[in-house]
mmCIF file of N, CA and C in Angstrom:
data_model
loop_
_atom_site.group_PDB
_atom_site.id
_atom_site.type_symbol
_atom_site.label_atom_id
_atom_site.label_comp_id
_atom_site.label_asym_id
_atom_site.label_seq_id
_atom_site.Cartn_x
_atom_site.Cartn_y
_atom_site.Cartn_z
ATOM 1 N N UNK Z 11 64.626 97.601 157.766
ATOM 2 C CA UNK Z 11 64.899 98.637 156.852
ATOM 3 C C UNK Z 11 65.167 99.934 157.656
ATOM 4 N N UNK Z 12 66.288 100.650 157.288
ATOM 5 C CA UNK Z 12 66.663 101.793 158.031
ATOM 6 C C UNK Z 12 65.792 102.958 157.698
ATOM 7 N N UNK Z 13 65.547 103.858 158.634
ATOM 8 C CA UNK Z 13 64.761 105.032 158.359
ATOM 9 C C UNK Z 13 65.696 106.153 157.994
ATOM 10 N N UNK Z 14 65.561 106.677 156.780
ATOM 11 C CA UNK Z 14 66.368 107.834 156.332
ATOM 12 C C UNK Z 14 65.470 109.071 156.400
ATOM 13 N N UNK Z 15 66.077 110.206 156.578
ATOM 14 C CA UNK Z 15 65.269 111.443 156.569
ATOM 15 C C UNK Z 15 64.846 111.736 155.151
ATOM 16 N N UNK Z 16 63.690 112.420 155.043
ATOM 17 C CA UNK Z 16 63.228 112.922 153.734
ATOM 18 C C UNK Z 16 63.992 114.104 153.360
ATOM 19 N N UNK Z 17 64.656 114.082 152.196
ATOM 20 C CA UNK Z 17 65.461 115.171 151.721
ATOM 21 C C UNK Z 17 64.662 116.228 151.003
ATOM 22 N N UNK Z 18 65.053 117.444 151.183
ATOM 23 C CA UNK Z 18 64.344 118.593 150.508
ATOM 24 C C UNK Z 18 65.351 119.709 150.243
ATOM 25 N N UNK Z 19 64.980 120.587 149.335
ATOM 26 C CA UNK Z 19 65.727 121.809 149.136
ATOM 27 C C UNK Z 19 64.751 122.974 149.160
ATOM 28 N N UNK Z 20 65.262 124.154 149.351
ATOM 29 C CA UNK Z 20 64.421 125.353 149.389
ATOM 30 C C UNK Z 20 64.362 126.017 148.036
ATOM 31 N N UNK Z 21 63.186 126.288 147.546
ATOM 32 C CA UNK Z 21 63.037 126.952 146.242
ATOM 33 C C UNK Z 21 62.180 128.230 146.439
ATOM 34 N N UNK Z 22 62.479 129.208 145.614
ATOM 35 C CA UNK Z 22 61.684 130.462 145.620
ATOM 36 C C UNK Z 22 60.580 130.326 144.623
ATOM 37 N N UNK Z 23 59.380 130.716 145.052
ATOM 38 C CA UNK Z 23 58.198 130.671 144.182
ATOM 39 C C UNK Z 23 57.498 132.023 144.324
ATOM 40 N N UNK Z 24 56.864 132.437 143.208
ATOM 41 C CA UNK Z 24 56.018 133.626 143.209
ATOM 42 C C UNK Z 24 54.586 133.198 143.378
ATOM 43 N N UNK Z 25 53.954 133.701 144.397
ATOM 44 C CA UNK Z 25 52.569 133.385 144.701
ATOM 45 C C UNK Z 25 51.700 134.627 144.660
ATOM 46 N N UNK Z 26 50.483 134.452 144.231
ATOM 47 C CA UNK Z 26 49.513 135.580 144.291
ATOM 48 C C UNK Z 26 48.807 135.469 145.652
ATOM 49 N N UNK Z 27 48.875 136.542 146.400
ATOM 50 C CA UNK Z 27 48.208 136.575 147.732
ATOM 51 C C UNK Z 27 47.266 137.774 147.718
ATOM 52 N N UNK Z 28 46.128 137.615 148.445
ATOM 53 C CA UNK Z 28 45.172 138.723 148.572
ATOM 54 C C UNK Z 28 45.561 139.559 149.759
ATOM 55 N N UNK Z 29 45.651 140.880 149.585
ATOM 56 C CA UNK Z 29 45.940 141.751 150.666
ATOM 57 C C UNK Z 29 44.916 142.918 150.636
ATOM 58 N N UNK Z 30 44.647 143.423 151.804
ATOM 59 C CA UNK Z 30 43.716 144.624 151.902
ATOM 60 C C UNK Z 30 44.567 145.903 152.030
ATOM 61 N N UNK Z 31 44.343 146.772 151.095
ATOM 62 C CA UNK Z 31 45.023 148.117 151.099
ATOM 63 C C UNK Z 31 44.013 149.168 151.056
ATOM 64 N N UNK Z 32 43.885 149.915 152.109
ATOM 65 C CA UNK Z 32 42.869 150.988 152.199
ATOM 66 C C UNK Z 32 41.415 150.442 152.066
ATOM 67 N N UNK Z 33 41.174 149.337 152.657
ATOM 68 C CA UNK Z 33 39.827 148.751 152.660
ATOM 69 C C UNK Z 33 39.473 148.042 151.342
ATOM 70 N N UNK Z 34 40.413 148.031 150.383
ATOM 71 C CA UNK Z 34 40.180 147.364 149.103
ATOM 72 C C UNK Z 34 41.027 146.143 149.005
ATOM 73 N N UNK Z 35 40.415 145.023 148.637
ATOM 74 C CA UNK Z 35 41.158 143.780 148.486
ATOM 75 C C UNK Z 35 41.844 143.693 147.102
ATOM 76 N N UNK Z 36 43.164 143.523 147.117
ATOM 77 C CA UNK Z 36 43.907 143.408 145.875
ATOM 78 C C UNK Z 36 44.729 142.141 145.844
ATOM 79 N N UNK Z 37 45.080 141.695 144.661
ATOM 80 C CA UNK Z 37 46.002 140.574 144.521
ATOM 81 C C UNK Z 37 47.413 141.081 144.343
ATOM 82 N N UNK Z 38 48.326 140.531 145.069
ATOM 83 C CA UNK Z 38 49.709 141.023 145.037
ATOM 84 C C UNK Z 38 50.609 139.797 144.839
ATOM 85 N N UNK Z 39 51.584 139.862 143.934
ATOM 86 C CA UNK Z 39 52.541 138.828 143.734
ATOM 87 C C UNK Z 39 53.638 138.904 144.782
ATOM 88 N N UNK Z 40 53.882 137.819 145.483
ATOM 89 C CA UNK Z 40 54.915 137.848 146.506
ATOM 90 C C UNK Z 40 55.829 136.652 146.368
ATOM 91 N N UNK Z 41 57.127 136.853 146.617
ATOM 92 C CA UNK Z 41 58.104 135.744 146.514
ATOM 93 C C UNK Z 41 58.182 135.095 147.854
ATOM 94 N N UNK Z 42 58.031 133.756 147.875
ATOM 95 C CA UNK Z 42 58.029 132.999 149.084
ATOM 96 C C UNK Z 42 59.016 131.827 148.964
ATOM 97 N N UNK Z 43 59.324 131.203 150.062
ATOM 98 C CA UNK Z 43 60.232 130.017 150.109
ATOM 99 C C UNK Z 43 59.306 128.801 150.322
ATOM 100 N N UNK Z 44 59.600 127.707 149.582
ATOM 101 C CA UNK Z 44 58.892 126.425 149.799
ATOM 102 C C UNK Z 44 59.879 125.312 149.826
ATOM 103 N N UNK Z 45 59.569 124.270 150.557
ATOM 104 C CA UNK Z 45 60.427 123.091 150.582
ATOM 105 C C UNK Z 45 59.920 122.181 149.427
ATOM 106 N N UNK Z 46 60.918 121.660 148.669
ATOM 107 C CA UNK Z 46 60.638 120.741 147.512
ATOM 108 C C UNK Z 46 61.361 119.392 147.806
ATOM 109 N N UNK Z 47 60.618 118.308 147.826
ATOM 110 C CA UNK Z 47 61.232 117.003 148.123
ATOM 111 C C UNK Z 47 62.233 116.629 146.971
ATOM 112 N N UNK Z 48 63.286 115.949 147.373
ATOM 113 C CA UNK Z 48 64.320 115.520 146.423
ATOM 114 C C UNK Z 48 64.981 114.276 146.896
ATOM 115 N N UNK Z 49 65.863 113.691 146.088
ATOM 116 C CA UNK Z 49 66.598 112.490 146.505
ATOM 117 C C UNK Z 49 65.722 111.262 146.584
ATOM 118 N N UNK Z 50 64.622 111.235 145.866
ATOM 119 C CA UNK Z 50 63.724 110.077 145.904
ATOM 120 C C UNK Z 50 64.177 109.080 144.852
ATOM 121 N N UNK Z 51 63.930 107.825 145.106
ATOM 122 C CA UNK Z 51 64.169 106.824 144.092
ATOM 123 C C UNK Z 51 62.961 105.911 144.059
ATOM 124 N N UNK Z 52 62.864 105.194 142.952
ATOM 125 C CA UNK Z 52 61.794 104.276 142.765
ATOM 126 C C UNK Z 52 62.173 102.862 143.104
ATOM 127 N N UNK Z 53 61.382 102.146 143.884
ATOM 128 C CA UNK Z 53 61.677 100.751 144.183
ATOM 129 C C UNK Z 53 60.771 99.963 143.292
ATOM 130 N N UNK Z 54 61.383 99.188 142.353
ATOM 131 C CA UNK Z 54 60.594 98.395 141.394
ATOM 132 C C UNK Z 54 60.021 97.172 142.111
ATOM 133 N N UNK Z 55 59.182 96.453 141.353
ATOM 134 C CA UNK Z 55 58.442 95.352 141.923
ATOM 135 C C UNK Z 55 59.305 94.200 142.457
ATOM 136 N N UNK Z 56 60.352 93.852 141.718
ATOM 137 C CA UNK Z 56 61.198 92.676 142.109
ATOM 138 C C UNK Z 56 61.973 92.960 143.410
ATOM 139 N N UNK Z 57 62.658 94.124 143.528
ATOM 140 C CA UNK Z 57 63.328 94.393 144.804
ATOM 141 C C UNK Z 57 62.323 94.519 145.977
ATOM 142 N N UNK Z 58 61.092 95.024 145.654
ATOM 143 C CA UNK Z 58 60.073 95.101 146.740
ATOM 144 C C UNK Z 58 59.744 93.699 147.202
ATOM 145 N N UNK Z 59 59.536 92.752 146.287
ATOM 146 C CA UNK Z 59 59.216 91.347 146.629
ATOM 147 C C UNK Z 59 60.368 90.713 147.390
ATOM 148 N N UNK Z 60 61.613 91.073 146.984
ATOM 149 C CA UNK Z 60 62.777 90.505 147.683
ATOM 150 C C UNK Z 60 62.808 90.985 149.156
ATOM 151 N N UNK Z 61 62.443 92.250 149.392
ATOM 152 C CA UNK Z 61 62.444 92.765 150.759
ATOM 153 C C UNK Z 61 61.330 92.139 151.543
ATOM 154 N N UNK Z 62 60.177 91.963 150.960
ATOM 155 C CA UNK Z 62 59.056 91.268 151.659
ATOM 156 C C UNK Z 62 59.469 89.839 152.002
ATOM 157 N N UNK Z 63 60.113 89.132 151.083
ATOM 158 C CA UNK Z 63 60.514 87.783 151.256
ATOM 159 C C UNK Z 63 61.505 87.666 152.434
ATOM 160 N N UNK Z 64 62.332 88.670 152.667
ATOM 161 C CA UNK Z 64 63.291 88.634 153.831
ATOM 162 C C UNK Z 64 62.568 88.518 155.140
ATOM 163 N N UNK Z 65 61.360 89.077 155.202
ATOM 164 C CA UNK Z 65 60.597 89.059 156.448
ATOM 165 C C UNK Z 65 59.650 87.881 156.579
ATOM 166 N N UNK Z 66 59.716 86.926 155.619
ATOM 167 C CA UNK Z 66 58.797 85.773 155.649
ATOM 168 C C UNK Z 66 59.597 84.536 155.343
ATOM 169 N N UNK Z 67 58.890 83.411 155.258
ATOM 170 C CA UNK Z 67 59.512 82.169 154.864
ATOM 171 C C UNK Z 67 59.347 81.905 153.393
ATOM 172 N N UNK Z 68 58.779 82.855 152.647
ATOM 173 C CA UNK Z 68 58.577 82.733 151.232
ATOM 174 C C UNK Z 68 59.767 83.222 150.444
ATOM 175 N N UNK Z 69 59.947 82.734 149.212
ATOM 176 C CA UNK Z 69 60.966 83.242 148.343
ATOM 177 C C UNK Z 69 60.483 84.485 147.616
ATOM 178 N N UNK Z 70 61.390 85.232 147.027
ATOM 179 C CA UNK Z 70 61.077 86.421 146.244
ATOM 180 C C UNK Z 70 60.049 86.064 145.184
ATOM 181 N N UNK Z 71 60.229 84.968 144.444
ATOM 182 C CA UNK Z 71 59.323 84.569 143.412
ATOM 183 C C UNK Z 71 57.933 84.216 143.907
ATOM 184 N N UNK Z 72 57.871 83.584 145.096
ATOM 185 C CA UNK Z 72 56.592 83.221 145.669
ATOM 186 C C UNK Z 72 55.834 84.452 146.089
ATOM 187 N N UNK Z 73 56.553 85.456 146.686
ATOM 188 C CA UNK Z 73 55.885 86.710 147.059
ATOM 189 C C UNK Z 73 55.355 87.408 145.823
ATOM 190 N N UNK Z 74 56.182 87.495 144.744
ATOM 191 C CA UNK Z 74 55.722 88.107 143.507
ATOM 192 C C UNK Z 74 54.493 87.393 142.915
ATOM 193 N N UNK Z 75 54.522 86.053 142.931
ATOM 194 C CA UNK Z 75 53.383 85.288 142.420
ATOM 195 C C UNK Z 75 52.114 85.527 143.228
ATOM 196 N N UNK Z 76 52.259 85.560 144.589
ATOM 197 C CA UNK Z 76 51.078 85.775 145.387
ATOM 198 C C UNK Z 76 50.500 87.177 145.198
ATOM 199 N N UNK Z 77 51.417 88.208 145.130
ATOM 200 C CA UNK Z 77 50.884 89.564 144.931
ATOM 201 C C UNK Z 77 50.206 89.687 143.597
ATOM 202 N N UNK Z 78 50.865 89.174 142.487
ATOM 203 C CA UNK Z 78 50.278 89.258 141.177
ATOM 204 C C UNK Z 78 48.934 88.521 141.107
ATOM 205 N N UNK Z 79 48.890 87.350 141.690
ATOM 206 C CA UNK Z 79 47.621 86.573 141.700
ATOM 207 C C UNK Z 79 46.533 87.308 142.515
ATOM 208 N N UNK Z 80 46.959 87.900 143.624
ATOM 209 C CA UNK Z 80 46.010 88.684 144.429
ATOM 210 C C UNK Z 80 45.434 89.859 143.674
ATOM 211 N N UNK Z 81 46.301 90.583 142.934
ATOM 212 C CA UNK Z 81 45.830 91.715 142.181
ATOM 213 C C UNK Z 81 44.890 91.294 141.025
ATOM 214 N N UNK Z 82 45.275 90.178 140.366
ATOM 215 C CA UNK Z 82 44.455 89.575 139.254
ATOM 216 C C UNK Z 82 43.047 89.190 139.788
ATOM 217 N N UNK Z 83 43.043 88.574 140.968
ATOM 218 C CA UNK Z 83 41.810 88.093 141.572
ATOM 219 C C UNK Z 83 40.936 89.302 141.966
ATOM 220 N N UNK Z 84 41.575 90.304 142.543
ATOM 221 C CA UNK Z 84 40.847 91.522 142.948
ATOM 222 C C UNK Z 84 40.211 92.208 141.695
ATOM 223 N N UNK Z 85 40.987 92.223 140.619
ATOM 224 C CA UNK Z 85 40.445 92.772 139.357
ATOM 225 C C UNK Z 85 39.282 92.024 138.869
ATOM 226 N N UNK Z 86 39.317 90.698 138.935
ATOM 227 C CA UNK Z 86 38.186 89.865 138.518
ATOM 228 C C UNK Z 86 36.923 90.200 139.321
ATOM 229 N N UNK Z 87 37.044 90.310 140.662
ATOM 230 C CA UNK Z 87 35.916 90.674 141.500
ATOM 231 C C UNK Z 87 35.330 91.999 141.128
ATOM 232 N N UNK Z 88 36.238 93.023 140.945
ATOM 233 C CA UNK Z 88 35.750 94.378 140.617
ATOM 234 C C UNK Z 88 35.106 94.351 139.237
ATOM 235 N N UNK Z 89 35.634 93.582 138.293
ATOM 236 C CA UNK Z 89 35.052 93.490 136.951
ATOM 237 C C UNK Z 89 33.612 92.917 137.003
ATOM 238 N N UNK Z 90 33.313 92.140 138.072
ATOM 239 C CA UNK Z 90 31.981 91.623 138.278
ATOM 240 C C UNK Z 90 31.090 92.515 139.088
ATOM 241 N N UNK Z 91 31.624 93.739 139.404
ATOM 242 C CA UNK Z 91 30.778 94.761 140.096
ATOM 243 C C UNK Z 91 30.958 94.781 141.645
ATOM 244 N N UNK Z 92 31.872 93.961 142.130
ATOM 245 C CA UNK Z 92 32.108 93.942 143.603
ATOM 246 C C UNK Z 92 33.121 94.980 143.996
ATOM 247 N N UNK Z 93 33.138 95.343 145.267
ATOM 248 C CA UNK Z 93 34.112 96.219 145.872
ATOM 249 C C UNK Z 93 35.085 95.328 146.644
ATOM 250 N N UNK Z 94 36.400 95.556 146.500
ATOM 251 C CA UNK Z 94 37.391 94.781 147.161
ATOM 252 C C UNK Z 94 38.224 95.558 148.124
ATOM 253 N N UNK Z 95 38.298 95.164 149.381
ATOM 254 C CA UNK Z 95 39.143 95.857 150.390
ATOM 255 C C UNK Z 95 40.523 95.274 150.291
ATOM 256 N N UNK Z 96 41.536 96.134 150.249
ATOM 257 C CA UNK Z 96 42.925 95.717 150.153
ATOM 258 C C UNK Z 96 43.667 95.998 151.464
ATOM 259 N N UNK Z 97 43.052 95.608 152.594
ATOM 260 C CA UNK Z 97 43.670 95.811 153.877
ATOM 261 C C UNK Z 97 43.915 97.300 154.177
ATOM 262 N N UNK Z 98 45.081 97.612 154.760
ATOM 263 C CA UNK Z 98 45.408 98.964 155.145
ATOM 264 C C UNK Z 98 45.591 99.890 153.937
ATOM 265 N N UNK Z 99 45.852 99.357 152.769
ATOM 266 C CA UNK Z 99 46.082 100.191 151.593
ATOM 267 C C UNK Z 99 44.846 100.973 151.152
ATOM 268 N N UNK Z 100 43.748 100.334 151.027
ATOM 269 C CA UNK Z 100 42.513 101.012 150.568
ATOM 270 C C UNK Z 100 41.527 100.029 150.016
ATOM 271 N N UNK Z 101 40.662 100.546 149.091
ATOM 272 C CA UNK Z 101 39.556 99.784 148.571
ATOM 273 C C UNK Z 101 39.490 99.967 147.004
ATOM 274 N N UNK Z 102 39.248 98.838 146.314
ATOM 275 C CA UNK Z 102 39.028 98.917 144.895
ATOM 276 C C UNK Z 102 37.542 98.942 144.584
ATOM 277 N N UNK Z 103 37.095 99.896 143.754
ATOM 278 C CA UNK Z 103 35.726 100.086 143.477
ATOM 279 C C UNK Z 103 35.490 100.186 141.932
ATOM 280 N N UNK Z 104 34.457 99.513 141.395
ATOM 281 C CA UNK Z 104 34.186 99.715 139.982
ATOM 282 C C UNK Z 104 33.530 101.023 139.722
ATOM 283 N N UNK Z 105 33.863 101.658 138.592
ATOM 284 C CA UNK Z 105 33.293 102.926 138.254
ATOM 285 C C UNK Z 105 33.296 103.085 136.747
ATOM 286 N N UNK Z 106 32.542 104.075 136.275
ATOM 287 C CA UNK Z 106 32.496 104.403 134.822
ATOM 288 C C UNK Z 106 31.916 105.739 134.650
ATOM 289 N N UNK Z 107 32.006 106.305 133.413
ATOM 290 C CA UNK Z 107 31.395 107.567 133.062
ATOM 291 C C UNK Z 107 30.113 107.220 132.267
ATOM 292 N N UNK Z 108 29.177 108.124 132.273
ATOM 293 C CA UNK Z 108 27.973 107.883 131.571
ATOM 294 C C UNK Z 108 27.569 109.170 130.761
ATOM 295 N N UNK Z 109 27.112 108.975 129.572
ATOM 296 C CA UNK Z 109 26.582 110.132 128.799
ATOM 297 C C UNK Z 109 25.190 110.452 129.341
ATOM 298 N N UNK Z 110 24.836 111.719 129.200
ATOM 299 C CA UNK Z 110 23.471 112.187 129.582
ATOM 300 C C UNK Z 110 22.587 111.860 128.404
ATOM 301 N N UNK Z 111 21.474 111.170 128.677
ATOM 302 C CA UNK Z 111 20.561 110.795 127.594
ATOM 303 C C UNK Z 111 19.184 111.441 127.887
ATOM 304 N N UNK Z 112 18.641 112.142 126.962
ATOM 305 C CA UNK Z 112 17.353 112.843 127.210
ATOM 306 C C UNK Z 112 16.251 111.877 127.641
ATOM 307 N N UNK Z 113 15.397 112.353 128.505
ATOM 308 C CA UNK Z 113 14.257 111.551 129.012
ATOM 309 C C UNK Z 113 13.423 111.102 127.837
ATOM 310 N N UNK Z 114 12.989 109.851 127.899
ATOM 311 C CA UNK Z 114 12.198 109.300 126.796
ATOM 312 C C UNK Z 114 13.010 108.577 125.771
ATOM 313 N N UNK Z 115 14.325 108.803 125.704
ATOM 314 C CA UNK Z 115 15.182 108.132 124.759
ATOM 315 C C UNK Z 115 15.657 106.840 125.458
ATOM 316 N N UNK Z 116 15.704 105.771 124.652
ATOM 317 C CA UNK Z 116 16.111 104.495 125.214
ATOM 318 C C UNK Z 116 17.579 104.563 125.564
ATOM 319 N N UNK Z 117 17.900 104.087 126.796
ATOM 320 C CA UNK Z 117 19.267 104.104 127.277
ATOM 321 C C UNK Z 117 19.955 102.821 126.791
ATOM 322 N N UNK Z 118 21.031 102.976 126.054
ATOM 323 C CA UNK Z 118 21.797 101.817 125.588
ATOM 324 C C UNK Z 118 23.134 101.758 126.288
ATOM 325 N N UNK Z 119 23.333 100.722 127.203
ATOM 326 C CA UNK Z 119 24.534 100.646 127.989
ATOM 327 C C UNK Z 119 25.801 100.630 127.155
ATOM 328 N N UNK Z 120 25.819 99.885 126.064
ATOM 329 C CA UNK Z 120 26.978 99.805 125.189
ATOM 330 C C UNK Z 120 27.365 101.160 124.624
ATOM 331 N N UNK Z 121 26.380 101.977 124.328
ATOM 332 C CA UNK Z 121 26.652 103.285 123.698
ATOM 333 C C UNK Z 121 26.796 104.420 124.713
ATOM 334 N N UNK Z 122 26.086 104.346 125.804
ATOM 335 C CA UNK Z 122 26.054 105.508 126.716
ATOM 336 C C UNK Z 122 26.931 105.405 127.972
ATOM 337 N N UNK Z 123 27.398 104.192 128.250
ATOM 338 C CA UNK Z 123 28.336 104.063 129.391
ATOM 339 C C UNK Z 123 29.724 104.008 128.813
ATOM 340 N N UNK Z 124 30.594 104.870 129.336
ATOM 341 C CA UNK Z 124 31.908 105.074 128.816
ATOM 342 C C UNK Z 124 32.987 104.739 129.872
ATOM 343 N N UNK Z 125 34.133 104.358 129.400
ATOM 344 C CA UNK Z 125 35.320 104.264 130.229
ATOM 345 C C UNK Z 125 35.129 103.535 131.587
ATOM 346 N N UNK Z 126 34.827 102.229 131.540
ATOM 347 C CA UNK Z 126 34.739 101.469 132.830
ATOM 348 C C UNK Z 126 36.155 101.381 133.376
ATOM 349 N N UNK Z 127 36.304 101.673 134.660
ATOM 350 C CA UNK Z 127 37.595 101.678 135.296
ATOM 351 C C UNK Z 127 37.513 101.094 136.719
ATOM 352 N N UNK Z 128 38.687 100.816 137.239
ATOM 353 C CA UNK Z 128 38.780 100.425 138.670
ATOM 354 C C UNK Z 128 39.322 101.627 139.412
ATOM 355 N N UNK Z 129 38.656 102.049 140.402
ATOM 356 C CA UNK Z 129 39.063 103.215 141.217
ATOM 357 C C UNK Z 129 39.654 102.689 142.527
ATOM 358 N N UNK Z 130 40.824 103.148 142.835
ATOM 359 C CA UNK Z 130 41.500 102.815 144.129
ATOM 360 C C UNK Z 130 41.234 103.975 145.095
ATOM 361 N N UNK Z 131 40.467 103.697 146.152
ATOM 362 C CA UNK Z 131 40.205 104.727 147.131
ATOM 363 C C UNK Z 131 41.207 104.438 148.260
ATOM 364 N N UNK Z 132 42.153 105.278 148.472
ATOM 365 C CA UNK Z 132 43.242 105.089 149.399
ATOM 366 C C UNK Z 132 42.802 105.342 150.849
ATOM 367 N N UNK Z 133 43.348 104.539 151.786
ATOM 368 C CA UNK Z 133 43.148 104.742 153.221
ATOM 369 C C UNK Z 133 43.996 105.904 153.658
ATOM 370 N N UNK Z 134 43.420 107.028 154.029
ATOM 371 C CA UNK Z 134 44.187 108.222 154.399
ATOM 372 C C UNK Z 134 45.189 107.973 155.519
ATOM 373 N N UNK Z 135 44.783 107.282 156.507
ATOM 374 C CA UNK Z 135 45.676 107.047 157.666
ATOM 375 C C UNK Z 135 46.948 106.252 157.264
ATOM 376 N N UNK Z 136 46.767 105.316 156.288
ATOM 377 C CA UNK Z 136 47.914 104.545 155.860
ATOM 378 C C UNK Z 136 48.934 105.412 155.174
ATOM 379 N N UNK Z 137 48.518 106.449 154.507
ATOM 380 C CA UNK Z 137 49.411 107.271 153.681
ATOM 381 C C UNK Z 137 49.897 108.507 154.442
ATOM 382 N N UNK Z 138 49.572 108.698 155.693
ATOM 383 C CA UNK Z 138 50.131 109.774 156.489
ATOM 384 C C UNK Z 138 51.470 109.311 157.036
ATOM 385 N N UNK Z 139 52.503 110.141 156.840
ATOM 386 C CA UNK Z 139 53.832 109.847 157.319
ATOM 387 C C UNK Z 139 54.075 110.684 158.567
ATOM 388 N N UNK Z 140 53.743 110.152 159.702
ATOM 389 C CA UNK Z 140 53.911 110.923 160.942
ATOM 390 C C UNK Z 140 55.271 110.638 161.662
ATOM 391 N N UNK Z 141 55.986 109.592 161.208
ATOM 392 C CA UNK Z 141 57.161 109.174 161.916
ATOM 393 C C UNK Z 141 58.430 109.414 161.070
ATOM 394 N N UNK Z 142 58.528 110.594 160.371
ATOM 395 C CA UNK Z 142 59.619 110.892 159.526
ATOM 396 C C UNK Z 142 60.444 112.021 160.076
ATOM 397 N N UNK Z 143 61.677 112.080 159.616
ATOM 398 C CA UNK Z 143 62.532 113.241 159.905
ATOM 399 C C UNK Z 143 62.892 113.877 158.586
ATOM 400 N N UNK Z 144 63.500 115.075 158.668
ATOM 401 C CA UNK Z 144 63.788 115.832 157.446
ATOM 402 C C UNK Z 144 65.270 116.246 157.360
ATOM 403 N N UNK Z 145 65.798 116.367 156.167
ATOM 404 C CA UNK Z 145 67.166 116.758 156.021
ATOM 405 C C UNK Z 145 67.259 117.781 154.821
ATOM 406 N N UNK Z 146 67.691 118.972 155.061
ATOM 407 C CA UNK Z 146 67.819 119.896 153.970
ATOM 408 C C UNK Z 146 69.168 119.667 153.251
ATOM 409 N N UNK Z 147 69.045 119.639 151.907
ATOM 410 C CA UNK Z 147 70.219 119.374 151.077
ATOM 411 C C UNK Z 147 70.293 120.542 150.041
ATOM 412 N N UNK Z 148 71.451 120.555 149.299
ATOM 413 C CA UNK Z 148 71.588 121.511 148.264
ATOM 414 C C UNK Z 148 70.694 121.245 147.078
ATOM 415 N N UNK Z 149 70.275 122.283 146.383
ATOM 416 C CA UNK Z 149 69.364 122.099 145.272
ATOM 417 C C UNK Z 149 70.120 121.309 144.179
ATOM 418 N N UNK Z 150 69.537 120.245 143.639
ATOM 419 C CA UNK Z 150 70.268 119.419 142.657
ATOM 420 C C UNK Z 150 70.419 120.217 141.323
ATOM 421 N N UNK Z 151 71.509 119.926 140.657
ATOM 422 C CA UNK Z 151 71.737 120.562 139.390
ATOM 423 C C UNK Z 151 70.821 120.004 138.341
ATOM 424 N N UNK Z 152 70.359 120.856 137.427
ATOM 425 C CA UNK Z 152 69.454 120.414 136.331
ATOM 426 C C UNK Z 152 70.211 119.589 135.359
ATOM 427 N N UNK Z 153 69.564 118.452 134.951
ATOM 428 C CA UNK Z 153 70.289 117.577 133.982
ATOM 429 C C UNK Z 153 70.353 118.177 132.593
#
């Protein structure tokens, strides 16, 4: 897969900055330039599987089946209270919210535990893009 530069355009933003004037700290609105990413596209699941299949002896359908089965299996483990490591990507952890119940009141899990979810804790190093280049482009027209 070829490495393309990350495209961006320059936008003007107004920021509040703290400045000291005469020994007194004041907030001042200042116009600054910031880089805004652009030119991004979404790679859907099927083309992703097709690309992975090119690098293996598996077909696109086999890659999709293995990934989907892997995600379903990981979900089953987490639903049983286990933590699942997903290699370089991160870790799946079960979590939920709980209501505060006064001391002495019987705690009812069905009533007081809310929103059970799977939390994905990302591996920070995996998501750092240290080997990228940049390309400034014109600001895209608003649709």
